[in-house]
Short mmCIF file of C-alpha atoms and ligand atoms in Angstrom, two decimals:
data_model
loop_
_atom_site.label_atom_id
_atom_site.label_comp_id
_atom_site.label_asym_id
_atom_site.label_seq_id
_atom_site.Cartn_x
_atom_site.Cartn_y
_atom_site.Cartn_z
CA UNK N 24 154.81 282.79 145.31
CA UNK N 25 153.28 279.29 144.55
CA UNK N 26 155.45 276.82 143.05
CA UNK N 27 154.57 273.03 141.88
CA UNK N 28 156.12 270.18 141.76
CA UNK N 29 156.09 267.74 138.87
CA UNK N 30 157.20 264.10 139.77
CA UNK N 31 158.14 262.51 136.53
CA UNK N 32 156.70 259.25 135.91
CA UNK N 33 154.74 256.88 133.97
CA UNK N 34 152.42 256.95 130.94
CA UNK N 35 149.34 259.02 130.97
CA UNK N 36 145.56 257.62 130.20
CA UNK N 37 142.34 259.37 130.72
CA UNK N 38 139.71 262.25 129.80
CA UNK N 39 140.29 265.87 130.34
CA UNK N 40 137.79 268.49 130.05
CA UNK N 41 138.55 271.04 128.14
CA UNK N 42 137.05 275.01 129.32
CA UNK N 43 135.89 278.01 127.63
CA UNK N 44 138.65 279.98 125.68
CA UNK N 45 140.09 282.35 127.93
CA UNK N 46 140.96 284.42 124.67
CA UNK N 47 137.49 285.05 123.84
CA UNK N 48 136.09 285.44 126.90
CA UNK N 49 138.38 288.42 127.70
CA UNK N 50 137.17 290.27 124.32
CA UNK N 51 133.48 289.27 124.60
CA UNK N 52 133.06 290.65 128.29
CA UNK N 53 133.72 294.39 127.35
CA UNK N 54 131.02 293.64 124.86
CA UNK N 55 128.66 294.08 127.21
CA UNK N 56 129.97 298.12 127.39
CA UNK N 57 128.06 297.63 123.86
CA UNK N 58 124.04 297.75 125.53
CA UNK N 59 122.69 298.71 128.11
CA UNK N 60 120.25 295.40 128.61
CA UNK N 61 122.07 292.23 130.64
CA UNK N 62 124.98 290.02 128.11
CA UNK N 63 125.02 286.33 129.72
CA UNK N 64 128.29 284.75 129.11
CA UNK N 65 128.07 280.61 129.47
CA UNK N 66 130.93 278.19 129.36
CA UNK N 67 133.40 280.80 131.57
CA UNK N 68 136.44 279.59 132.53
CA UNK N 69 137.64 279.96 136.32
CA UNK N 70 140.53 281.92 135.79
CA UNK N 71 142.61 284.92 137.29
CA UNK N 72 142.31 286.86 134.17
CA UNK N 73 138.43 286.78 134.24
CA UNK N 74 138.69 288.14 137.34
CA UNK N 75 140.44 291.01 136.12
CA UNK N 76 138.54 291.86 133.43
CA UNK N 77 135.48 291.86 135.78
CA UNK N 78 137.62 293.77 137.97
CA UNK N 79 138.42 296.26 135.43
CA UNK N 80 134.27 296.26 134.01
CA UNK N 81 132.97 297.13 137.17
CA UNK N 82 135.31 299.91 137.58
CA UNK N 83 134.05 301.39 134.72
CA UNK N 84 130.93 300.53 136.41
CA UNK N 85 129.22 297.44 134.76
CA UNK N 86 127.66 295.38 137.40
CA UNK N 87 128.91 291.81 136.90
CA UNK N 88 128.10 288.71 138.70
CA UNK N 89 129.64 285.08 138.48
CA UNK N 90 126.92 282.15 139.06
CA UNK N 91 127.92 278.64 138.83
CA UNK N 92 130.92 278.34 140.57
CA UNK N 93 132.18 281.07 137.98
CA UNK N 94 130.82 279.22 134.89
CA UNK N 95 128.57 281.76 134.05
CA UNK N 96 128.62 285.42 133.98
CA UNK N 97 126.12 287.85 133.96
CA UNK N 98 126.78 291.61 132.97
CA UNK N 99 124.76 294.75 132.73
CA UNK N 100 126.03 298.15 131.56
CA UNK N 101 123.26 300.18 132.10
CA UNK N 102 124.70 302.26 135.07
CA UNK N 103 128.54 302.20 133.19
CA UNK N 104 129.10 306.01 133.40
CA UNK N 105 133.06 306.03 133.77
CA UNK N 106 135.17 306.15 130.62
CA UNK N 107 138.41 305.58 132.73
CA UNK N 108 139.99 302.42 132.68
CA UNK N 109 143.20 302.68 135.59
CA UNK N 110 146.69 301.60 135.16
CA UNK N 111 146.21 299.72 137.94
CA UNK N 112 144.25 297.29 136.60
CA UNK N 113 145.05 297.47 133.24
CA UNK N 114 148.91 297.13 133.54
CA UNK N 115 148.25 293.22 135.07
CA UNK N 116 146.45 291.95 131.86
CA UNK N 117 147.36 293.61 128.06
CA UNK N 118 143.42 292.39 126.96
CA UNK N 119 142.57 295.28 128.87
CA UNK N 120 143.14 297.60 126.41
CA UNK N 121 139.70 295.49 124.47
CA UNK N 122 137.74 297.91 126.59
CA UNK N 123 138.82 301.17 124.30
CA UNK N 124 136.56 300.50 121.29
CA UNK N 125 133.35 299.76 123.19
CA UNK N 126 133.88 302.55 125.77
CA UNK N 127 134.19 305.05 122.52
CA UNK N 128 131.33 303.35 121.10
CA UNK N 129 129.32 303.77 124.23
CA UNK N 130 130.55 307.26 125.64
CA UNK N 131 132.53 308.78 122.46
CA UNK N 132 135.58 308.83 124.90
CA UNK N 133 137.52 306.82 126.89
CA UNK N 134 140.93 307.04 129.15
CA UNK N 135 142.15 303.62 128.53
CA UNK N 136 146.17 303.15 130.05
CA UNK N 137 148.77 302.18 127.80
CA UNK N 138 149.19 298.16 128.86
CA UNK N 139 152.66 298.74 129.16
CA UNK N 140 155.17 295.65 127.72
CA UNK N 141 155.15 291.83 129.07
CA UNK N 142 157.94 289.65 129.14
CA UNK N 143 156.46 288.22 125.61
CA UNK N 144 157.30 291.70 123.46
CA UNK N 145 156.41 295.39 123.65
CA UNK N 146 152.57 294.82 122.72
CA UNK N 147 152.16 298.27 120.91
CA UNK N 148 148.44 299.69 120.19
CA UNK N 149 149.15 301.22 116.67
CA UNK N 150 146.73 299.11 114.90
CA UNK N 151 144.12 299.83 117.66
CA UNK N 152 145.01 303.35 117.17
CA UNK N 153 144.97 304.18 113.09
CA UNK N 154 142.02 301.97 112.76
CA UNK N 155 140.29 304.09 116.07
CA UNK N 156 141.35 307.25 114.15
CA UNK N 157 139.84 306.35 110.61
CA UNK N 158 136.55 306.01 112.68
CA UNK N 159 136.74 309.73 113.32
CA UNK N 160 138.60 309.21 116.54
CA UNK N 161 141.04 311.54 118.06
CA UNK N 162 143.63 309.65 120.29
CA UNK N 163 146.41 311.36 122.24
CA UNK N 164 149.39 309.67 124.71
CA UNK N 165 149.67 311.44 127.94
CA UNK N 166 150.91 310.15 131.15
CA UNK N 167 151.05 306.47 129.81
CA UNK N 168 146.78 306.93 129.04
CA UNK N 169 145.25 307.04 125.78
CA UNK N 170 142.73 309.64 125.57
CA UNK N 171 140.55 308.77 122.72
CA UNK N 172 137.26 311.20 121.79
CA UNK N 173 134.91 311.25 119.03
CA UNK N 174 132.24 313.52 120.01
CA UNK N 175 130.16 313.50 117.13
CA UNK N 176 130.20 309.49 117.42
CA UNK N 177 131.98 307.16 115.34
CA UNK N 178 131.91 306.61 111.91
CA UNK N 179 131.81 303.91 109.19
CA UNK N 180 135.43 303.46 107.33
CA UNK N 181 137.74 301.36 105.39
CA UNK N 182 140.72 300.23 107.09
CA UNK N 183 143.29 298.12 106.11
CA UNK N 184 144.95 296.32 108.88
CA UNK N 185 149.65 296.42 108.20
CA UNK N 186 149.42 293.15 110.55
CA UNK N 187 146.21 290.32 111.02
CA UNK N 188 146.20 291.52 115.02
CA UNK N 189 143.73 289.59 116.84
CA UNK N 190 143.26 292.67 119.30
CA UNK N 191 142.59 295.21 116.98
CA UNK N 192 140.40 293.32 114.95
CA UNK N 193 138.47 292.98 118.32
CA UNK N 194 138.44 296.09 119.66
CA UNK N 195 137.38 297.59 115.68
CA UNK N 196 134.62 294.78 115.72
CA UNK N 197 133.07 296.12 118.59
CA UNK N 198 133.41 299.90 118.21
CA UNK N 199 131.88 299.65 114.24
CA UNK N 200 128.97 297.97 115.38
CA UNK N 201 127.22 301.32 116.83
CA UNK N 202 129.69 303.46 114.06
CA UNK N 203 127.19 305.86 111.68
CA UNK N 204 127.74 303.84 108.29
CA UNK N 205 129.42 300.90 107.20
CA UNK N 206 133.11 299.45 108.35
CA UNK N 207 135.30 297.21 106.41
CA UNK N 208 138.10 295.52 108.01
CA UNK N 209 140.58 294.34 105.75
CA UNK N 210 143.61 291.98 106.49
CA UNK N 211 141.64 291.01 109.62
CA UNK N 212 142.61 287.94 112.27
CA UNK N 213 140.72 285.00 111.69
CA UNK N 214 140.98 283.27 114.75
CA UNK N 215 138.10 281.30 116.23
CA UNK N 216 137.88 284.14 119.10
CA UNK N 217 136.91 286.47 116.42
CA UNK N 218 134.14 284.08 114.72
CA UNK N 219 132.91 284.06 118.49
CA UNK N 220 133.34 287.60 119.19
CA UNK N 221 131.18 288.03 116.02
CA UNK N 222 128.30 285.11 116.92
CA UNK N 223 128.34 287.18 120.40
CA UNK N 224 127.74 290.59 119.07
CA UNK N 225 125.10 289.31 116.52
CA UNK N 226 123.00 287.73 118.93
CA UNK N 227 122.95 291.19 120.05
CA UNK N 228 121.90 292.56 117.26
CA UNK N 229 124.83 293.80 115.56
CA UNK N 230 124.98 292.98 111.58
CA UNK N 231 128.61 291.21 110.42
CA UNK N 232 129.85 289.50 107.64
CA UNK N 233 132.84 287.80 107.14
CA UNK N 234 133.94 287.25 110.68
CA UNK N 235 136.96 284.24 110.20
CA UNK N 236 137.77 285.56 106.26
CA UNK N 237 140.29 288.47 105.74
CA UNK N 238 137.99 290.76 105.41
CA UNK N 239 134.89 291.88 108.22
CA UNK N 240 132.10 294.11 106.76
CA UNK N 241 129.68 295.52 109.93
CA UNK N 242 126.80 297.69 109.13
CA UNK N 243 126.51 299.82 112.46
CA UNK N 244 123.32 299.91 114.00
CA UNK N 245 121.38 302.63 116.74
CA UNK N 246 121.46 300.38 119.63
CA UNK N 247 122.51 296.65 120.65
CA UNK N 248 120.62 294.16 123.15
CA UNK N 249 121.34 292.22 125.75
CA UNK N 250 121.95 288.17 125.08
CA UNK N 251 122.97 285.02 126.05
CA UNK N 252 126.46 283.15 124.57
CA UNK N 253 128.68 280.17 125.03
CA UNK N 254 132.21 280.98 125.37
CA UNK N 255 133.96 278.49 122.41
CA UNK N 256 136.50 275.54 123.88
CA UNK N 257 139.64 277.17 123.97
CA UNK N 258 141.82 275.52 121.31
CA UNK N 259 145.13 276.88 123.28
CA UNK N 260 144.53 274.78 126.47
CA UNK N 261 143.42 271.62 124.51
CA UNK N 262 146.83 272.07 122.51
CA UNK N 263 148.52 272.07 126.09
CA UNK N 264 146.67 268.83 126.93
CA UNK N 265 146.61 266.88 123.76
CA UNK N 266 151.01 267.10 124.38
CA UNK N 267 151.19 265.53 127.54
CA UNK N 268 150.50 261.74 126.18
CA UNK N 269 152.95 262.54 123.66
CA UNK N 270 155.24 263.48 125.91
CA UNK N 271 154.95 261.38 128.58
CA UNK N 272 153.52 258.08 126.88
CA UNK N 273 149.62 256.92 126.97
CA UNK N 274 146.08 258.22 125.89
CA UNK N 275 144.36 260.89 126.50
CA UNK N 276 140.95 261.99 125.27
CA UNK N 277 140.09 265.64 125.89
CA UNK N 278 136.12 266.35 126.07
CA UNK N 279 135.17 268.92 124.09
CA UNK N 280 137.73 269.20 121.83
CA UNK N 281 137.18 270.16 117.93
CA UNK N 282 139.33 269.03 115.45
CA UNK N 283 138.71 272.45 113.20
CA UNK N 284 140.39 274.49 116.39
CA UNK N 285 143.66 273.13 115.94
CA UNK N 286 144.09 272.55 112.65
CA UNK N 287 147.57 273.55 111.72
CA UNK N 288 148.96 272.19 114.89
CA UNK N 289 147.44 268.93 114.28
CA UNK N 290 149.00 268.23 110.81
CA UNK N 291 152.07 268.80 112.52
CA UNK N 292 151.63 266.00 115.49
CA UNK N 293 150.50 264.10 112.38
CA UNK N 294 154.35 264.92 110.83
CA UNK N 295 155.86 264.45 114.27
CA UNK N 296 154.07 260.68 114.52
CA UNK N 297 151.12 261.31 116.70
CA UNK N 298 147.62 260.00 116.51
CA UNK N 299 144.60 262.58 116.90
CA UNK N 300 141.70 260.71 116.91
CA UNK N 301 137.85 262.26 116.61
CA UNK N 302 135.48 260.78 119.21
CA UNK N 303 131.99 261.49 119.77
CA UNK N 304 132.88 263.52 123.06
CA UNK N 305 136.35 264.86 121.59
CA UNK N 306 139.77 264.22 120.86
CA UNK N 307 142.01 261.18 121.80
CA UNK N 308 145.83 261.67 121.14
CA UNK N 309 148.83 258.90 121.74
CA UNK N 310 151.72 258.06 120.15
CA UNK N 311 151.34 256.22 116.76
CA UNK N 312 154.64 254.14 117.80
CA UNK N 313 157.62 254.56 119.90
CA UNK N 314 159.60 258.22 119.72
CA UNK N 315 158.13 261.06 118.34
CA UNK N 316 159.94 262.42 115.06
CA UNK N 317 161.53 265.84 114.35
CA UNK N 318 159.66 268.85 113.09
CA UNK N 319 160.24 272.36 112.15
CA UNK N 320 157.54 274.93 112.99
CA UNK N 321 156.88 278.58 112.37
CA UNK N 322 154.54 280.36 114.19
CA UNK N 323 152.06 282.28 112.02
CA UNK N 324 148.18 283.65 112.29
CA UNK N 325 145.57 281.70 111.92
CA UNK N 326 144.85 279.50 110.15
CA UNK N 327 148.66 279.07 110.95
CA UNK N 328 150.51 277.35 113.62
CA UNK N 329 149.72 279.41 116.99
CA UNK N 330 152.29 281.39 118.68
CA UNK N 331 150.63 280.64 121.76
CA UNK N 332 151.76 276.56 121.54
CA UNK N 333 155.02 277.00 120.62
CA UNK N 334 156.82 277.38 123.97
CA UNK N 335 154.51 273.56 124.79
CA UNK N 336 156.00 272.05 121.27
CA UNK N 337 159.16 272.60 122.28
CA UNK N 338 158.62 271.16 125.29
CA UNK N 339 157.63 268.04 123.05
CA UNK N 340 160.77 268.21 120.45
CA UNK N 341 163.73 268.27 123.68
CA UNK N 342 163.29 264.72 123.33
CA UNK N 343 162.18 264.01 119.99
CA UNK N 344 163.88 261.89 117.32
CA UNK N 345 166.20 264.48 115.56
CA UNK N 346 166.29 268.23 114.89
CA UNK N 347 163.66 270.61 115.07
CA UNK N 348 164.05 274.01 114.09
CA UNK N 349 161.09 276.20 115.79
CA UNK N 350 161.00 280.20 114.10
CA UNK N 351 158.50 282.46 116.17
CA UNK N 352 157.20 285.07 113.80
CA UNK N 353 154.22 286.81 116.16
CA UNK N 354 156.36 288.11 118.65
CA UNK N 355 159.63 289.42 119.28
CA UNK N 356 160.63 287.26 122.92
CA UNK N 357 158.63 284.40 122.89
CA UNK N 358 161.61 282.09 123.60
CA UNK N 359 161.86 282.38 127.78
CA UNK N 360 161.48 278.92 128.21
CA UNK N 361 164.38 277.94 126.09
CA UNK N 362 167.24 278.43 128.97
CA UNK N 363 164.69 277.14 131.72
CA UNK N 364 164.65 273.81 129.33
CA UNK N 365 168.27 273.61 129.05
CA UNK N 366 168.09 273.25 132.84
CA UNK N 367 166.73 270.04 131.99
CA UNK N 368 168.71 269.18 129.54
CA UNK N 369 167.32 270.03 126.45
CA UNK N 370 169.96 271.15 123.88
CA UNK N 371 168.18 274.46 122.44
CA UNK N 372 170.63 277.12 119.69
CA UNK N 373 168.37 280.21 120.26
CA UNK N 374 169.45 282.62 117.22
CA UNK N 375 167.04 285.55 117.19
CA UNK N 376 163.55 284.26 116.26
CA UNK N 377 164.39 280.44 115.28
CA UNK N 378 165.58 278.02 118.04
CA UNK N 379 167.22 275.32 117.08
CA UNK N 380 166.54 271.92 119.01
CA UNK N 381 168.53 268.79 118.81
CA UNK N 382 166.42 266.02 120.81
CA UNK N 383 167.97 264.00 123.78
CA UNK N 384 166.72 260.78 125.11
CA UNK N 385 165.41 262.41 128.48
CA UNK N 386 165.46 265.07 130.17
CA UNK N 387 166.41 265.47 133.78
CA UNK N 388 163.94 266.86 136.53
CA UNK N 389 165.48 270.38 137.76
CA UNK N 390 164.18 273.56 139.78
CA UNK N 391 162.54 276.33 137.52
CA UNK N 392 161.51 279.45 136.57
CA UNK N 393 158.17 280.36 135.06
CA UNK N 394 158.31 283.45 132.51
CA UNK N 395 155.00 283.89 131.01
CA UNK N 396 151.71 281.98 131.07
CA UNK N 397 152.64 279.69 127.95
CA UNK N 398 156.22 278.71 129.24
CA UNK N 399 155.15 278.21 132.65
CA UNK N 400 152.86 275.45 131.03
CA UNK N 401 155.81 273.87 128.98
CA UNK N 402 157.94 273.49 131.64
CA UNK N 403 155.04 271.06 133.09
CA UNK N 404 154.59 269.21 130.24
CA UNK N 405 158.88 269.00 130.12
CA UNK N 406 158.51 267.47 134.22
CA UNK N 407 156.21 265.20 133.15
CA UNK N 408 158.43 262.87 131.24
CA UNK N 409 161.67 264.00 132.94
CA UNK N 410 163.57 261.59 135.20
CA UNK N 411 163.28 263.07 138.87
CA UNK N 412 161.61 265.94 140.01
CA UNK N 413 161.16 269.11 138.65
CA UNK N 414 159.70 272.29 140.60
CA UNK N 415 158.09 275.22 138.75
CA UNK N 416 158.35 278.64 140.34
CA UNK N 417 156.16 281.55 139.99
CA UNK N 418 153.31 280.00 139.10
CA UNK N 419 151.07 282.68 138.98
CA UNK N 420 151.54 282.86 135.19
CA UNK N 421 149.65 279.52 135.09
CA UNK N 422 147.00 280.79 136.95
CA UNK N 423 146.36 283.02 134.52
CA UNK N 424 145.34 280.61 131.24
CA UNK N 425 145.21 277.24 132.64
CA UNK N 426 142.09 276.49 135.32
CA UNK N 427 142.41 273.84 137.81
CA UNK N 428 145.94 272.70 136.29
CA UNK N 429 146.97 270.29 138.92
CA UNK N 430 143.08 268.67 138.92
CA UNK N 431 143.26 268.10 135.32
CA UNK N 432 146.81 266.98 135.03
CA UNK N 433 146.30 264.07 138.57
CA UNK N 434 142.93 263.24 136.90
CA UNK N 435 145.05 261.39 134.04
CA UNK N 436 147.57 259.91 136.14
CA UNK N 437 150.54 262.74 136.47
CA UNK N 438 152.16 263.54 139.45
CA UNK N 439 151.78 267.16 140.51
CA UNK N 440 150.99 269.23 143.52
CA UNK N 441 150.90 272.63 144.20
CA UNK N 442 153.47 273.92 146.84
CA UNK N 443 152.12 277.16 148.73
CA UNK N 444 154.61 279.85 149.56
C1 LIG I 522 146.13 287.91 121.30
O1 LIG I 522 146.98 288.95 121.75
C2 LIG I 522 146.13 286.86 122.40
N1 LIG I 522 145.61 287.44 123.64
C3 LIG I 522 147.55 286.34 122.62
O2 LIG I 522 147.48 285.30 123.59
C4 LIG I 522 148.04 285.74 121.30
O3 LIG I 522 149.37 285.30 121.46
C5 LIG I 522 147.98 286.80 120.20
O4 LIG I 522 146.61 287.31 120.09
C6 LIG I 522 148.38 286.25 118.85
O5 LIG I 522 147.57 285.18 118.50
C7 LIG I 522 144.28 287.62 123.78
O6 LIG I 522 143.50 287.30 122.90
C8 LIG I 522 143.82 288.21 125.07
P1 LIG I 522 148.09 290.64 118.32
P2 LIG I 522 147.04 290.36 120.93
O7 LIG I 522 147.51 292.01 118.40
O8 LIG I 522 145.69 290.69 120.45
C9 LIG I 522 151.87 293.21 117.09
C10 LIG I 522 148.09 284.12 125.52
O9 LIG I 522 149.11 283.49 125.83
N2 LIG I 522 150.95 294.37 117.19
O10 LIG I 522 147.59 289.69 117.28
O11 LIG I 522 147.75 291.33 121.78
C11 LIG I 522 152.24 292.67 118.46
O12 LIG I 522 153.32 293.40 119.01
C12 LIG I 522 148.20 285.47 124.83
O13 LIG I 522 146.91 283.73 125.75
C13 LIG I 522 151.38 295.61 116.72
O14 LIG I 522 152.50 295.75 116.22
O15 LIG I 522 147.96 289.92 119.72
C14 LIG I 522 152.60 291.24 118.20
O16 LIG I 522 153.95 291.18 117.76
C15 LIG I 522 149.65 285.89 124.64
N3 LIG I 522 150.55 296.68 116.85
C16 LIG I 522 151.67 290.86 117.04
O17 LIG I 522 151.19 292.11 116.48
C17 LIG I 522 149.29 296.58 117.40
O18 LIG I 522 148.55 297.58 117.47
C18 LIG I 522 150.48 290.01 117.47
O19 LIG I 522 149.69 290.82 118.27
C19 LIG I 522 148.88 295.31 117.88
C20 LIG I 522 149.72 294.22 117.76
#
């Protein structure tokens, strides 16, 4: 297993590039289980959970093809007869359980295996379930598979969602656009994936309303076409990016970035003494002076703080100005990075769901471990500003979210390199 090794140094100043949102690009690929005519995704980022997914689409047997180095994707269903989606594949990457709604859709059934937990929490499908089941759905657990069947096709409902889940707003998105009727989703996610998913699936023809409010109405139609969409910047990555001048000292402007993406997290760099900037090609973040002030954050959905940058915050507040008390509210075990940090240094009280962290001047560079894809990111960001040398294992996590990672970190001035094992 890879492992790479973060020199830490000096201040950081340049541009970084900012790819497609790996979080919508794994919902809008099963899309394409939606027609039967070609869906063109643009904007793709090169990363070991696309792979997967295209992986897991042609086993259900979607013919998919990567142009561009990878930065496009082009995917036809038409041949797609296999409703099965293995535990194989399905048990490296949770997002494959986004192919269940548009494989009932498509076949009225589908085989889809239970994702099984990751380090993060136990990632349970009820939502997906109930809100399958008020379609007209019949779902059943057996041998770690869902086996979901509606053979008289789906239908229109109302369904209230207990908790805003991102997934199962997806996966009910997609499988109400060819439901008999109309579908209301109430308490629905508004994150940006789902305003894409939604763009996405009306360019081919579907009919949505409401897509980023609480509540999504879709008017299902007979059939869907193919089309051609642009993956949105992924807001989680420029988060990651827009930390490391903070951290480490400089500028940094990342191309591509939107202000409106990272909203929440923004006002709190703001709190914490950090300038965001809008350019004409992006963002540009520094320091506004000196050390970087204290914060508390909670994780919540959007438009709240997101869960999935607040392993890289704290990475920020082990050597802020003060005590920062982070509580993580989306999932249960989101705190893996916390003892890796203290290898550093960092002086981190983790009580259940709230950490509590009292900054130090510096940390110190030590070897270790990567949990899960955000925390493996963190602990970068932590190396880059350390004193000595840090070295990341298992960095496989990383290759899951973050594309060319060591490029874009060297291209503004860090000291990183990949050690093969
Ligand atoms: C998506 O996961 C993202 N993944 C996650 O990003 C992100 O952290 C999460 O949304 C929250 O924003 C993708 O989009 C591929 P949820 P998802 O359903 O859809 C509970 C990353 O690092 N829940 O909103 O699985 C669940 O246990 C990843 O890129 C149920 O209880 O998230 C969790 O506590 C990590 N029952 C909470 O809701 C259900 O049926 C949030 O889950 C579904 C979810």
């Amino acid at each position: 297993m890879d492992s790479i090794l973060v020199k830490g140094g000096g201040e950081l100043r340049g541009k970084i590039p900012i790819a497609g949102a790996k979080n919508a690009c794994l919902t809008l690929m099963p899309a394409t289980l939606l027609s039967d005519e070609p869906l063109t995704l643009t904007n793709v980022p090169r990363l070991s959970d696309i792979a997967t997914m295209t992986q897991l689409l042609q086993s259900l047997g979607a013919e998919v093809s990567s142009l561009q180095d990878g930065q496009v994707i082009v995917m036809s269903s038409r041949d797609a007869e296999n409703p099965v989606a293995d535990y194989e594949i399905v048990r490296k990457m949770r997002a494959s359980n986004l192919v269940l709604g548009p494989l009932l859709a498509r076949h009225g059934k589908a085989v889809v295996s239970m994702p099984g937990g990751c380090a993060i929490g136990a990632r349970p499908m009820d939502l997906h379930i109930h809100g399958l089941e008020a379609m007209g759905a019949t779902i059943e657990l057996k041998d770690g598979y869902l086996h979901a069947e509606v053979p008289g096709g789906l239908r229109g409902a109302d369904i209230t969602l207990r908790f805003a889940s991102v997934g199962a707003t997806e996966n009910l998105m997609m499988a109400a656009t060819l439901a008999k009727g109309t579908t209301v989703i109430s308490n629905a996610a508004r994150e940006p994936e789902i305003i894409d998913l939604a763009k996405c699936l009306s360019a081919m023809g579907a009919q949505i309303d409401g897509a980023g409010s609480p509540s999504i109405t879709i008017q299902g139609v007979d059939r869907l076409t193919g089309a051609t969409h642009p993956v949105l910047p992924d807001r989680i990555e420029l988060g990651t990016y827009m930390l490391a001048p903070v951290i480490a000292g400089g500028e940094v402007e990342l191309l591509g970035g939107r202000i409106e993406l990272v909203a929440a997290f923004c006002e709190k760099l703001d709190e914490a003494g950090i300038s965001v900037t809008e350019t004409t090609d992006g963002l540009k973040v520094s320091r506004r002076n000196g050390r970087v002030s204290a914060v508390n954050v909670r994780t919540e959905v959007f438009p709240g703080f997101p869960t999935d940058l607040q392993a890289q915050m704290m990475a920020l507040l082990c050597t802020a100005e003060g005590t920062s008390v982070l509580e993580e509210t989306i999932f249960e075990n989101r705190f893996m990075h916390a003892p890796e940090l203290m290898r550093m240094g960092a002086q981190i009280d983790v009580q259940g769901g709230t950490a509590t962290v009292t900054g130090v001047d510096r940390l110190k560079g030590a070897p270790v471990m990567a949990t899960d894809l955000r925390a493996s990111v963190s602990l970068i960001l932590a190396g880059l500003a350390a004193e000595g040398e840090t070295v990341v294992s298992r960095v496989y996590h990383l290759d899951r979210g973050y594309e060319q990672v060591v490029r874009k970190f060297n291209g503004i001035g860090a000291q990183i390199e990949r050690i093969k094992s």
